[in-house]
Every structure is written in structure tokens, then in C-alpha cells.
JSON list of C-alpha atoms in Angstrom, two decimals:
[
{"chain": "P", "resi": 1, "resn": "MET", "atom": "CA", "xyz": [0.01, -0.01, 0.02]},
{"chain": "P", "resi": 2, "resn": "SER", "atom": "CA", "xyz": [1.50, 3.36, -1.00]},
{"chain": "P", "resi": 3, "resn": "VAL", "atom": "CA", "xyz": [1.84, 6.21, 1.46]},
{"chain": "P", "resi": 4, "resn": "SER", "atom": "CA", "xyz": [1.39, 9.80, 0.22]},
{"chain": "P", "resi": 5, "resn": "LEU", "atom": "CA", "xyz": [3.11, 12.82, 1.72]},
{"chain": "P", "resi": 6, "resn": "ILE", "atom": "CA", "xyz": [0.44, 15.16, 0.37]},
{"chain": "P", "resi": 7, "resn": "PRO", "atom": "CA", "xyz": [-1.92, 15.13, 3.39]},
{"chain": "P", "resi": 8, "resn": "ALA", "atom": "CA", "xyz": [0.96, 15.68, 5.83]},
{"chain": "P", "resi": 9, "resn": "LEU", "atom": "CA", "xyz": [2.52, 18.43, 3.70]},
{"chain": "P", "resi": 10, "resn": "SER", "atom": "CA", "xyz": [-0.82, 20.11, 3.23]},
{"chain": "P", "resi": 11, "resn": "GLN", "atom": "CA", "xyz": [-1.16, 20.50, 7.04]},
{"chain": "P", "resi": 12, "resn": "ARG", "atom": "CA", "xyz": [2.44, 21.50, 7.88]},
{"chain": "P", "resi": 13, "resn": "PHE", "atom": "CA", "xyz": [3.58, 25.07, 8.36]},
{"chain": "P", "resi": 14, "resn": "SER", "atom": "CA", "xyz": [6.74, 26.64, 9.72]},
{"chain": "P", "resi": 15, "resn": "LEU", "atom": "CA", "xyz": [6.17, 27.11, 13.46]},
{"chain": "P", "resi": 16, "resn": "LYS", "atom": "CA", "xyz": [7.59, 30.18, 15.15]},
{"chain": "P", "resi": 17, "resn": "GLN", "atom": "CA", "xyz": [6.55, 29.18, 18.66]},
{"chain": "P", "resi": 18, "resn": "PHE", "atom": "CA", "xyz": [6.51, 25.62, 20.07]},
{"chain": "P", "resi": 19, "resn": "SER", "atom": "CA", "xyz": [4.78, 23.99, 23.01]},
{"chain": "P", "resi": 20, "resn": "SER", "atom": "CA", "xyz": [6.74, 22.53, 25.91]},
{"chain": "P", "resi": 21, "resn": "GLN", "atom": "CA", "xyz": [6.10, 18.93, 24.78]},
{"chain": "P", "resi": 22, "resn": "LYS", "atom": "CA", "xyz": [9.20, 16.98, 24.02]},
{"chain": "P", "resi": 23, "resn": "VAL", "atom": "CA", "xyz": [9.56, 15.07, 20.74]},
{"chain": "P", "resi": 24, "resn": "SER", "atom": "CA", "xyz": [10.18, 11.32, 21.34]},
{"chain": "P", "resi": 25, "resn": "ASP", "atom": "CA", "xyz": [13.53, 9.77, 20.61]},
{"chain": "P", "resi": 26, "resn": "GLU", "atom": "CA", "xyz": [11.78, 7.46, 18.15]},
{"chain": "P", "resi": 27, "resn": "ASP", "atom": "CA", "xyz": [10.52, 10.33, 16.09]},
{"chain": "P", "resi": 28, "resn": "ILE", "atom": "CA", "xyz": [13.82, 12.21, 16.23]},
{"chain": "P", "resi": 29, "resn": "ASN", "atom": "CA", "xyz": [15.70, 9.10, 15.20]},
{"chain": "P", "resi": 30, "resn": "GLY", "atom": "CA", "xyz": [13.29, 8.58, 12.30]},
{"chain": "P", "resi": 31, "resn": "MET", "atom": "CA", "xyz": [13.82, 12.13, 11.10]},
{"chain": "P", "resi": 32, "resn": "THR", "atom": "CA", "xyz": [17.63, 11.87, 11.28]},
{"chain": "P", "resi": 33, "resn": "GLU", "atom": "CA", "xyz": [17.47, 8.56, 9.45]},
{"chain": "P", "resi": 34, "resn": "ALA", "atom": "CA", "xyz": [15.42, 10.14, 6.66]},
{"chain": "P", "resi": 35, "resn": "ALA", "atom": "CA", "xyz": [18.10, 12.81, 6.30]},
{"chain": "P", "resi": 36, "resn": "ARG", "atom": "CA", "xyz": [20.85, 10.14, 6.33]},
{"chain": "P", "resi": 37, "resn": "LEU", "atom": "CA", "xyz": [19.18, 8.12, 3.56]},
{"chain": "P", "resi": 38, "resn": "SER", "atom": "CA", "xyz": [18.47, 11.19, 1.44]},
{"chain": "P", "resi": 39, "resn": "VAL", "atom": "CA", "xyz": [19.62, 11.78, -2.07]},
{"chain": "P", "resi": 40, "resn": "SER", "atom": "CA", "xyz": [23.23, 13.00, -2.37]},
{"chain": "P", "resi": 41, "resn": "ALA", "atom": "CA", "xyz": [25.37, 13.66, -5.43]},
{"chain": "P", "resi": 42, "resn": "PHE", "atom": "CA", "xyz": [27.68, 10.65, -6.05]},
{"chain": "P", "resi": 43, "resn": "GLY", "atom": "CA", "xyz": [26.60, 9.42, -2.58]},
{"chain": "P", "resi": 44, "resn": "LEU", "atom": "CA", "xyz": [29.33, 11.43, -0.91]},
{"chain": "P", "resi": 45, "resn": "GLN", "atom": "CA", "xyz": [27.16, 13.19, 1.71]},
{"chain": "P", "resi": 46, "resn": "PRO", "atom": "CA", "xyz": [29.59, 16.09, 2.32]},
{"chain": "P", "resi": 47, "resn": "TYR", "atom": "CA", "xyz": [27.63, 17.33, 5.31]},
{"chain": "P", "resi": 48, "resn": "ARG", "atom": "CA", "xyz": [26.75, 16.25, 8.82]},
{"chain": "P", "resi": 49, "resn": "LEU", "atom": "CA", "xyz": [23.68, 16.58, 11.03]},
{"chain": "P", "resi": 50, "resn": "ILE", "atom": "CA", "xyz": [23.93, 17.87, 14.55]},
{"chain": "P", "resi": 51, "resn": "VAL", "atom": "CA", "xyz": [21.01, 17.39, 16.98]},
{"chain": "P", "resi": 52, "resn": "ILE", "atom": "CA", "xyz": [20.64, 19.62, 20.00]},
{"chain": "P", "resi": 53, "resn": "ASP", "atom": "CA", "xyz": [18.02, 19.20, 22.71]},
{"chain": "P", "resi": 54, "resn": "ASP", "atom": "CA", "xyz": [19.83, 20.63, 25.79]},
{"chain": "P", "resi": 55, "resn": "ARG", "atom": "CA", "xyz": [17.85, 23.66, 26.88]},
{"chain": "P", "resi": 56, "resn": "ASP", "atom": "CA", "xyz": [20.91, 25.69, 27.95]},
{"chain": "P", "resi": 57, "resn": "THR", "atom": "CA", "xyz": [22.58, 25.02, 24.62]},
{"chain": "P", "resi": 58, "resn": "LEU", "atom": "CA", "xyz": [19.47, 25.97, 22.70]},
{"chain": "P", "resi": 59, "resn": "ASN", "atom": "CA", "xyz": [19.18, 29.21, 24.64]},
{"chain": "P", "resi": 60, "resn": "ALA", "atom": "CA", "xyz": [22.85, 29.97, 23.95]},
{"chain": "P", "resi": 61, "resn": "LEU", "atom": "CA", "xyz": [22.42, 29.31, 20.23]},
{"chain": "P", "resi": 62, "resn": "ALA", "atom": "CA", "xyz": [19.34, 31.49, 20.17]},
{"chain": "P", "resi": 63, "resn": "ALA", "atom": "CA", "xyz": [21.64, 34.49, 20.57]},
{"chain": "P", "resi": 64, "resn": "HIS", "atom": "CA", "xyz": [22.85, 33.80, 17.03]},
{"chain": "P", "resi": 65, "resn": "THR", "atom": "CA", "xyz": [19.34, 33.82, 15.43]},
{"chain": "P", "resi": 66, "resn": "PHE", "atom": "CA", "xyz": [18.64, 37.56, 15.63]},
{"chain": "P", "resi": 67, "resn": "GLY", "atom": "CA", "xyz": [15.94, 37.44, 18.29]},
{"chain": "P", "resi": 68, "resn": "GLN", "atom": "CA", "xyz": [13.77, 34.81, 16.64]},
{"chain": "P", "resi": 69, "resn": "THR", "atom": "CA", "xyz": [11.51, 32.70, 18.92]},
{"chain": "P", "resi": 70, "resn": "GLN", "atom": "CA", "xyz": [12.01, 29.22, 17.57]},
{"chain": "P", "resi": 71, "resn": "LEU", "atom": "CA", "xyz": [15.10, 28.08, 19.50]},
{"chain": "P", "resi": 72, "resn": "PRO", "atom": "CA", "xyz": [14.00, 29.17, 23.00]},
{"chain": "P", "resi": 73, "resn": "SER", "atom": "CA", "xyz": [10.78, 27.12, 22.61]},
{"chain": "P", "resi": 74, "resn": "CYS", "atom": "CA", "xyz": [11.55, 24.18, 20.37]},
{"chain": "P", "resi": 75, "resn": "SER", "atom": "CA", "xyz": [12.09, 20.61, 21.57]},
{"chain": "P", "resi": 76, "resn": "HIS", "atom": "CA", "xyz": [15.06, 19.89, 19.31]},
{"chain": "P", "resi": 77, "resn": "LEU", "atom": "CA", "xyz": [17.28, 21.76, 16.86]},
{"chain": "P", "resi": 78, "resn": "PHE", "atom": "CA", "xyz": [18.77, 20.13, 13.78]},
{"chain": "P", "resi": 79, "resn": "ILE", "atom": "CA", "xyz": [21.92, 21.75, 12.38]},
{"chain": "P", "resi": 80, "resn": "PHE", "atom": "CA", "xyz": [22.95, 20.78, 8.89]},
{"chain": "P", "resi": 81, "resn": "ALA", "atom": "CA", "xyz": [26.69, 21.55, 8.54]},
{"chain": "P", "resi": 82, "resn": "ASN", "atom": "CA", "xyz": [28.52, 21.27, 5.22]},
{"chain": "P", "resi": 83, "resn": "GLU", "atom": "CA", "xyz": [32.03, 20.00, 5.06]},
{"chain": "P", "resi": 84, "resn": "THR", "atom": "CA", "xyz": [34.29, 22.96, 4.28]},
{"chain": "P", "resi": 85, "resn": "GLU", "atom": "CA", "xyz": [36.36, 20.89, 1.82]},
{"chain": "P", "resi": 86, "resn": "ILE", "atom": "CA", "xyz": [35.67, 18.08, -0.61]},
{"chain": "P", "resi": 87, "resn": "THR", "atom": "CA", "xyz": [38.94, 16.31, -1.25]},
{"chain": "P", "resi": 88, "resn": "ASP", "atom": "CA", "xyz": [40.21, 12.95, -2.48]},
{"chain": "P", "resi": 89, "resn": "LYS", "atom": "CA", "xyz": [39.89, 11.77, 1.13]},
{"chain": "P", "resi": 90, "resn": "THR", "atom": "CA", "xyz": [36.14, 12.48, 0.93]},
{"chain": "P", "resi": 91, "resn": "VAL", "atom": "CA", "xyz": [35.85, 10.29, -2.12]},
{"chain": "P", "resi": 92, "resn": "ASP", "atom": "CA", "xyz": [38.08, 7.53, -0.65]},
{"chain": "P", "resi": 93, "resn": "ALA", "atom": "CA", "xyz": [35.95, 7.47, 2.52]},
{"chain": "P", "resi": 94, "resn": "TYR", "atom": "CA", "xyz": [32.82, 6.89, 0.35]},
{"chain": "P", "resi": 95, "resn": "PHE", "atom": "CA", "xyz": [34.39, 4.01, -1.50]},
{"chain": "P", "resi": 96, "resn": "ASP", "atom": "CA", "xyz": [35.63, 2.51, 1.73]},
{"chain": "P", "resi": 97, "resn": "ARG", "atom": "CA", "xyz": [31.99, 2.44, 2.80]},
{"chain": "P", "resi": 98, "resn": "ILE", "atom": "CA", "xyz": [30.98, 0.83, -0.48]},
{"chain": "P", "resi": 99, "resn": "TYR", "atom": "CA", "xyz": [33.54, -1.95, 0.00]},
{"chain": "P", "resi": 100, "resn": "SER", "atom": "CA", "xyz": [32.66, -2.52, 3.65]},
{"chain": "P", "resi": 101, "resn": "GLN", "atom": "CA", "xyz": [28.86, -2.30, 3.35]},
{"chain": "P", "resi": 102, "resn": "THR", "atom": "CA", "xyz": [28.21, -3.99, 0.00]},
{"chain": "P", "resi": 103, "resn": "SER", "atom": "CA", "xyz": [29.45, -7.08, -1.84]},
{"chain": "P", "resi": 104, "resn": "ALA", "atom": "CA", "xyz": [31.69, -4.98, -4.11]},
{"chain": "P", "resi": 105, "resn": "GLU", "atom": "CA", "xyz": [35.28, -6.17, -4.14]},
{"chain": "P", "resi": 106, "resn": "ALA", "atom": "CA", "xyz": [37.84, -3.74, -2.77]},
{"chain": "P", "resi": 107, "resn": "GLY", "atom": "CA", "xyz": [39.27, -1.69, -5.57]},
{"chain": "P", "resi": 108, "resn": "SER", "atom": "CA", "xyz": [36.67, -2.81, -8.11]},
{"chain": "P", "resi": 109, "resn": "GLN", "atom": "CA", "xyz": [35.36, 0.68, -8.55]},
{"chain": "P", "resi": 110, "resn": "ALA", "atom": "CA", "xyz": [38.62, 2.51, -8.74]},
{"chain": "P", "resi": 111, "resn": "GLY", "atom": "CA", "xyz": [37.83, 3.97, -12.15]},
{"chain": "P", "resi": 112, "resn": "TYR", "atom": "CA", "xyz": [34.61, 5.55, -10.89]},
{"chain": "P", "resi": 113, "resn": "ALA", "atom": "CA", "xyz": [36.43, 6.89, -7.87]},
{"chain": "P", "resi": 114, "resn": "ASP", "atom": "CA", "xyz": [39.00, 8.53, -10.09]},
{"chain": "P", "resi": 115, "resn": "TYR", "atom": "CA", "xyz": [36.22, 10.05, -12.17]},
{"chain": "P", "resi": 116, "resn": "ILE", "atom": "CA", "xyz": [34.61, 11.64, -9.10]},
{"chain": "P", "resi": 117, "resn": "LYS", "atom": "CA", "xyz": [38.00, 12.94, -7.95]},
{"chain": "P", "resi": 118, "resn": "SER", "atom": "CA", "xyz": [38.68, 14.53, -11.35]},
{"chain": "P", "resi": 119, "resn": "TYR", "atom": "CA", "xyz": [35.21, 16.13, -11.35]},
{"chain": "P", "resi": 120, "resn": "TYR", "atom": "CA", "xyz": [35.84, 17.91, -8.03]},
{"chain": "P", "resi": 121, "resn": "ALA", "atom": "CA", "xyz": [39.40, 18.72, -8.96]},
{"chain": "P", "resi": 122, "resn": "GLY", "atom": "CA", "xyz": [37.99, 21.00, -11.66]},
{"chain": "P", "resi": 123, "resn": "GLN", "atom": "CA", "xyz": [35.97, 23.03, -9.17]},
{"chain": "P", "resi": 124, "resn": "THR", "atom": "CA", "xyz": [37.02, 25.99, -7.07]},
{"chain": "P", "resi": 125, "resn": "PRO", "atom": "CA", "xyz": [36.80, 25.78, -3.24]},
{"chain": "P", "resi": 126, "resn": "GLU", "atom": "CA", "xyz": [33.74, 28.03, -3.43]},
{"chain": "P", "resi": 127, "resn": "GLN", "atom": "CA", "xyz": [31.98, 25.75, -5.92]},
{"chain": "P", "resi": 128, "resn": "LYS", "atom": "CA", "xyz": [32.67, 22.71, -3.73]},
{"chain": "P", "resi": 129, "resn": "VAL", "atom": "CA", "xyz": [31.16, 24.44, -0.73]},
{"chain": "P", "resi": 130, "resn": "GLN", "atom": "CA", "xyz": [28.12, 25.36, -2.77]},
{"chain": "P", "resi": 131, "resn": "VAL", "atom": "CA", "xyz": [27.66, 21.77, -3.84]},
{"chain": "P", "resi": 132, "resn": "ALA", "atom": "CA", "xyz": [27.93, 20.54, -0.26]},
{"chain": "P", "resi": 133, "resn": "GLN", "atom": "CA", "xyz": [25.37, 23.05, 0.94]},
{"chain": "P", "resi": 134, "resn": "GLN", "atom": "CA", "xyz": [22.96, 22.18, -1.87]},
{"chain": "P", "resi": 135, "resn": "GLN", "atom": "CA", "xyz": [23.16, 18.51, -0.79]},
{"chain": "P", "resi": 136, "resn": "ALA", "atom": "CA", "xyz": [22.48, 19.46, 2.77]},
{"chain": "P", "resi": 137, "resn": "PHE", "atom": "CA", "xyz": [19.32, 21.31, 1.73]},
{"chain": "P", "resi": 138, "resn": "ILE", "atom": "CA", "xyz": [18.08, 18.21, -0.06]},
{"chain": "P", "resi": 139, "resn": "ALA", "atom": "CA", "xyz": [18.57, 16.22, 3.13]},
{"chain": "P", "resi": 140, "resn": "LEU", "atom": "CA", "xyz": [16.72, 18.93, 5.04]},
{"chain": "P", "resi": 141, "resn": "GLY", "atom": "CA", "xyz": [13.71, 18.38, 2.79]},
{"chain": "P", "resi": 142, "resn": "SER", "atom": "CA", "xyz": [13.72, 14.67, 3.60]},
{"chain": "P", "resi": 143, "resn": "LEU", "atom": "CA", "xyz": [13.89, 15.41, 7.33]},
{"chain": "P", "resi": 144, "resn": "ILE", "atom": "CA", "xyz": [11.03, 17.89, 7.22]},
{"chain": "P", "resi": 145, "resn": "ALA", "atom": "CA", "xyz": [8.85, 15.47, 5.17]},
{"chain": "P", "resi": 146, "resn": "GLU", "atom": "CA", "xyz": [9.49, 12.63, 7.65]},
{"chain": "P", "resi": 147, "resn": "GLY", "atom": "CA", "xyz": [8.62, 14.96, 10.50]},
{"chain": "P", "resi": 148, "resn": "ALA", "atom": "CA", "xyz": [5.38, 15.89, 8.80]},
{"chain": "P", "resi": 149, "resn": "LEU", "atom": "CA", "xyz": [4.44, 12.22, 8.44]},
{"chain": "P", "resi": 150, "resn": "ARG", "atom": "CA", "xyz": [5.14, 11.73, 12.13]},
{"chain": "P", "resi": 151, "resn": "GLY", "atom": "CA", "xyz": [3.19, 14.80, 13.22]},
{"chain": "P", "resi": 152, "resn": "VAL", "atom": "CA", "xyz": [6.30, 16.67, 14.26]},
{"chain": "P", "resi": 153, "resn": "ASP", "atom": "CA", "xyz": [6.28, 20.40, 13.44]},
{"chain": "P", "resi": 154, "resn": "THR", "atom": "CA", "xyz": [9.40, 22.06, 12.06]},
{"chain": "P", "resi": 155, "resn": "CYS", "atom": "CA", "xyz": [10.76, 25.42, 11.06]},
{"chain": "P", "resi": 156, "resn": "PRO", "atom": "CA", "xyz": [13.77, 25.52, 8.69]},
{"chain": "P", "resi": 157, "resn": "MET", "atom": "CA", "xyz": [15.89, 28.66, 9.15]},
{"chain": "P", "resi": 158, "resn": "THR", "atom": "CA", "xyz": [18.61, 30.46, 7.27]},
{"chain": "P", "resi": 159, "resn": "GLY", "atom": "CA", "xyz": [18.31, 33.60, 9.36]},
{"chain": "P", "resi": 160, "resn": "PHE", "atom": "CA", "xyz": [21.17, 32.96, 11.72]},
{"chain": "P", "resi": 161, "resn": "SER", "atom": "CA", "xyz": [24.84, 33.66, 12.10]},
{"chain": "P", "resi": 162, "resn": "PRO", "atom": "CA", "xyz": [26.84, 30.67, 10.81]},
{"chain": "P", "resi": 163, "resn": "ALA", "atom": "CA", "xyz": [29.98, 32.08, 12.34]},
{"chain": "P", "resi": 164, "resn": "GLY", "atom": "CA", "xyz": [28.27, 32.39, 15.73]},
{"chain": "P", "resi": 165, "resn": "ILE", "atom": "CA", "xyz": [26.94, 28.84, 15.71]},
{"chain": "P", "resi": 166, "resn": "ASN", "atom": "CA", "xyz": [30.25, 27.48, 14.33]},
{"chain": "P", "resi": 167, "resn": "LYS", "atom": "CA", "xyz": [32.11, 29.10, 17.22]},
{"chain": "P", "resi": 168, "resn": "ALA", "atom": "CA", "xyz": [29.62, 28.08, 19.86]},
{"chain": "P", "resi": 169, "resn": "LEU", "atom": "CA", "xyz": [29.78, 24.41, 18.86]},
{"chain": "P", "resi": 170, "resn": "GLY", "atom": "CA", "xyz": [33.41, 24.20, 17.70]},
{"chain": "P", "resi": 171, "resn": "LEU", "atom": "CA", "xyz": [32.36, 23.28, 14.21]},
{"chain": "P", "resi": 172, "resn": "THR", "atom": "CA", "xyz": [35.20, 25.02, 12.39]},
{"chain": "P", "resi": 173, "resn": "GLU", "atom": "CA", "xyz": [37.73, 22.77, 14.15]},
{"chain": "P", "resi": 174, "resn": "ARG", "atom": "CA", "xyz": [35.77, 19.81, 12.79]},
{"chain": "P", "resi": 175, "resn": "GLY", "atom": "CA", "xyz": [35.92, 21.12, 9.23]},
{"chain": "P", "resi": 176, "resn": "LEU", "atom": "CA", "xyz": [32.21, 21.93, 9.29]},
{"chain": "P", "resi": 177, "resn": "ASN", "atom": "CA", "xyz": [30.06, 25.00, 8.69]},
{"chain": "P", "resi": 178, "resn": "ALA", "atom": "CA", "xyz": [26.44, 25.47, 9.76]},
{"chain": "P", "resi": 179, "resn": "CYS", "atom": "CA", "xyz": [24.50, 26.19, 6.55]},
{"chain": "P", "resi": 180, "resn": "VAL", "atom": "CA", "xyz": [20.90, 25.70, 7.57]},
{"chain": "P", "resi": 181, "resn": "ILE", "atom": "CA", "xyz": [19.13, 24.87, 10.84]},
{"chain": "P", "resi": 182, "resn": "CYS", "atom": "CA", "xyz": [15.69, 23.45, 11.61]},
{"chain": "P", "resi": 183, "resn": "ALA", "atom": "CA", "xyz": [13.77, 23.75, 14.85]},
{"chain": "P", "resi": 184, "resn": "ALA", "atom": "CA", "xyz": [11.38, 20.92, 15.72]},
{"chain": "P", "resi": 185, "resn": "GLY", "atom": "CA", "xyz": [8.65, 20.35, 18.28]},
{"chain": "P", "resi": 186, "resn": "TYR", "atom": "CA", "xyz": [4.86, 20.52, 18.56]},
{"chain": "P", "resi": 187, "resn": "ARG", "atom": "CA", "xyz": [2.46, 23.38, 17.96]},
{"chain": "P", "resi": 188, "resn": "LEU", "atom": "CA", "xyz": [0.57, 25.00, 20.86]},
{"chain": "P", "resi": 189, "resn": "GLU", "atom": "CA", "xyz": [-2.94, 23.68, 21.54]},
{"chain": "P", "resi": 190, "resn": "ASP", "atom": "CA", "xyz": [-4.50, 26.93, 20.43]},
{"chain": "P", "resi": 191, "resn": "ALA", "atom": "CA", "xyz": [-2.28, 27.32, 17.32]},
{"chain": "P", "resi": 192, "resn": "VAL", "atom": "CA", "xyz": [-4.17, 28.34, 14.26]},
{"chain": "P", "resi": 193, "resn": "VAL", "atom": "CA", "xyz": [-3.17, 26.43, 11.15]},
{"chain": "P", "resi": 194, "resn": "PRO", "atom": "CA", "xyz": [-2.84, 29.00, 8.38]},
{"chain": "P", "resi": 195, "resn": "GLU", "atom": "CA", "xyz": [-4.36, 28.28, 5.04]},
{"chain": "P", "resi": 196, "resn": "LYS", "atom": "CA", "xyz": [-1.82, 26.88, 2.62]},
{"chain": "P", "resi": 197, "resn": "VAL", "atom": "CA", "xyz": [-1.07, 29.36, -0.17]},
{"chain": "P", "resi": 198, "resn": "ARG", "atom": "CA", "xyz": [0.96, 28.05, -3.08]},
{"chain": "P", "resi": 199, "resn": "VAL", "atom": "CA", "xyz": [1.37, 28.72, -6.80]},
{"chain": "P", "resi": 200, "resn": "PRO", "atom": "CA", "xyz": [-1.57, 27.02, -8.61]},
{"chain": "P", "resi": 201, "resn": "ALA", "atom": "CA", "xyz": [-0.72, 23.56, -9.91]},
{"chain": "P", "resi": 202, "resn": "ASP", "atom": "CA", "xyz": [-1.33, 24.47, -13.51]},
{"chain": "P", "resi": 203, "resn": "GLU", "atom": "CA", "xyz": [1.12, 27.38, -13.19]},
{"chain": "P", "resi": 204, "resn": "PHE", "atom": "CA", "xyz": [3.71, 25.56, -11.08]},
{"chain": "P", "resi": 205, "resn": "THR", "atom": "CA", "xyz": [4.18, 22.47, -13.33]},
{"chain": "P", "resi": 206, "resn": "LEU", "atom": "CA", "xyz": [5.19, 23.21, -16.94]},
{"chain": "P", "resi": 207, "resn": "ARG", "atom": "CA", "xyz": [4.57, 20.49, -19.42]},
{"chain": "P", "resi": 208, "resn": "GLY", "atom": "CA", "xyz": [5.12, 20.05, -23.11]},
{"chain": "P", "resi": 209, "resn": "LEU", "atom": "CA", "xyz": [8.15, 22.34, -23.39]},
{"chain": "P", "resi": 210, "resn": "GLU", "atom": "CA", "xyz": [10.39, 21.69, -26.42]},
{"chain": "P", "resi": 211, "resn": "ALA", "atom": "CA", "xyz": [14.00, 22.55, -26.97]},
{"chain": "P", "resi": 212, "resn": "VAL", "atom": "CA", "xyz": [14.64, 25.65, -29.06]}
]
């Protein structure tokens, strides 16, 4: 039996104020797993996911979100942090996982590994960071969708100081940079669900285009 995301996504909205109810470990683990299994270019996953639920830490990080209300009230905070470099070691680590987690014989995909290395060798450091951040945003979408299915409310945020969060959590020393964050929790009992406003379907999806 197929499961559709449409009903869950139709009801979700970005919460600014959360209730005091804590999200269960089961639901948080499900959301992080959805992010881990998300689509990633070449499968490299040049980003990491940090989960914060300590109230003191959330309050400290709130200082880097320009007075917004999500962090002081949310149950958990997800921080997607891109790797600041994509190197040959990044590619080698991926193929080490292939050889250890699948039936592929060690070294059997060396040609493909070399292709990926040459692809990234032709990019500037800035382009590599952009690619890593784009991949993180794709994983964020998977996390939000899984949360919606589980009835967990979320609010993705780019309005924060990456430098501030990097310093507070020591991310720079780990070769990471906070690129997008997402508060999670539950809506207040008296929360009003706003009507969903989106581009009409017949305007959003373009069909029948031909190359010129």
C-alpha cells in the first residue's frame, strides 16, 4: 500500500513558537534517518547533521538567530553543517563504505572513484562548498517530510549567524560550517493552522516544453 506525503505536507507550516512537549527519541531518530538516507550527489554526503536538545545550549544558540523565537521554545534543533572541503579523502571514504557495506570487491570501482576525484578537482573551493550546501538542503527536505508524516512540526531557518553557531559548537575545528538549521517540536494547543497558499498547480508544473 502506497503512502502519500500530500496530506501531511498540506497541514504543515513553519512554526515560530513551540509547545513545551518533548519530541520522542523514536521520532527524532526517524527524522535523522530520513536525512541520512536522502539523495546525495555521487553518494558522498559532504555534510553532517547535529542534533541539539539541551535547553541551555538551545538558549545559547538563540543568541545567534537575531531574536527569533524558535530556539527558546523548540524541543530539538537540527543543524545541517556542510564540510568545508571536498577532497580525495572525501571520495576515498565513500568508496571505503562501499567496499565494507556491500558485496563490491575492494578496488573494483577505482575507475569511478578517479572520475569523481577529477570532477571535483575542476571546481573551485567556493563551488565545492556550494555543492555541499545544496546537498544538505536536499537532506533537510527529507527530514522535514518525515517529520510531517510523524506529526512533528518544524521550522527551517537560514536567518542565523553561521559564524556564531560554528564558534559556539566548535564546528570550524571539525571542518564543518552550519549552513541551515531546523527547529522541531509541537504546535501550541490553540495554534491556528494558516491556510496553505501556493502557486496554482497548472502554473507551477510546466509540461510540453520543447528545446529551441
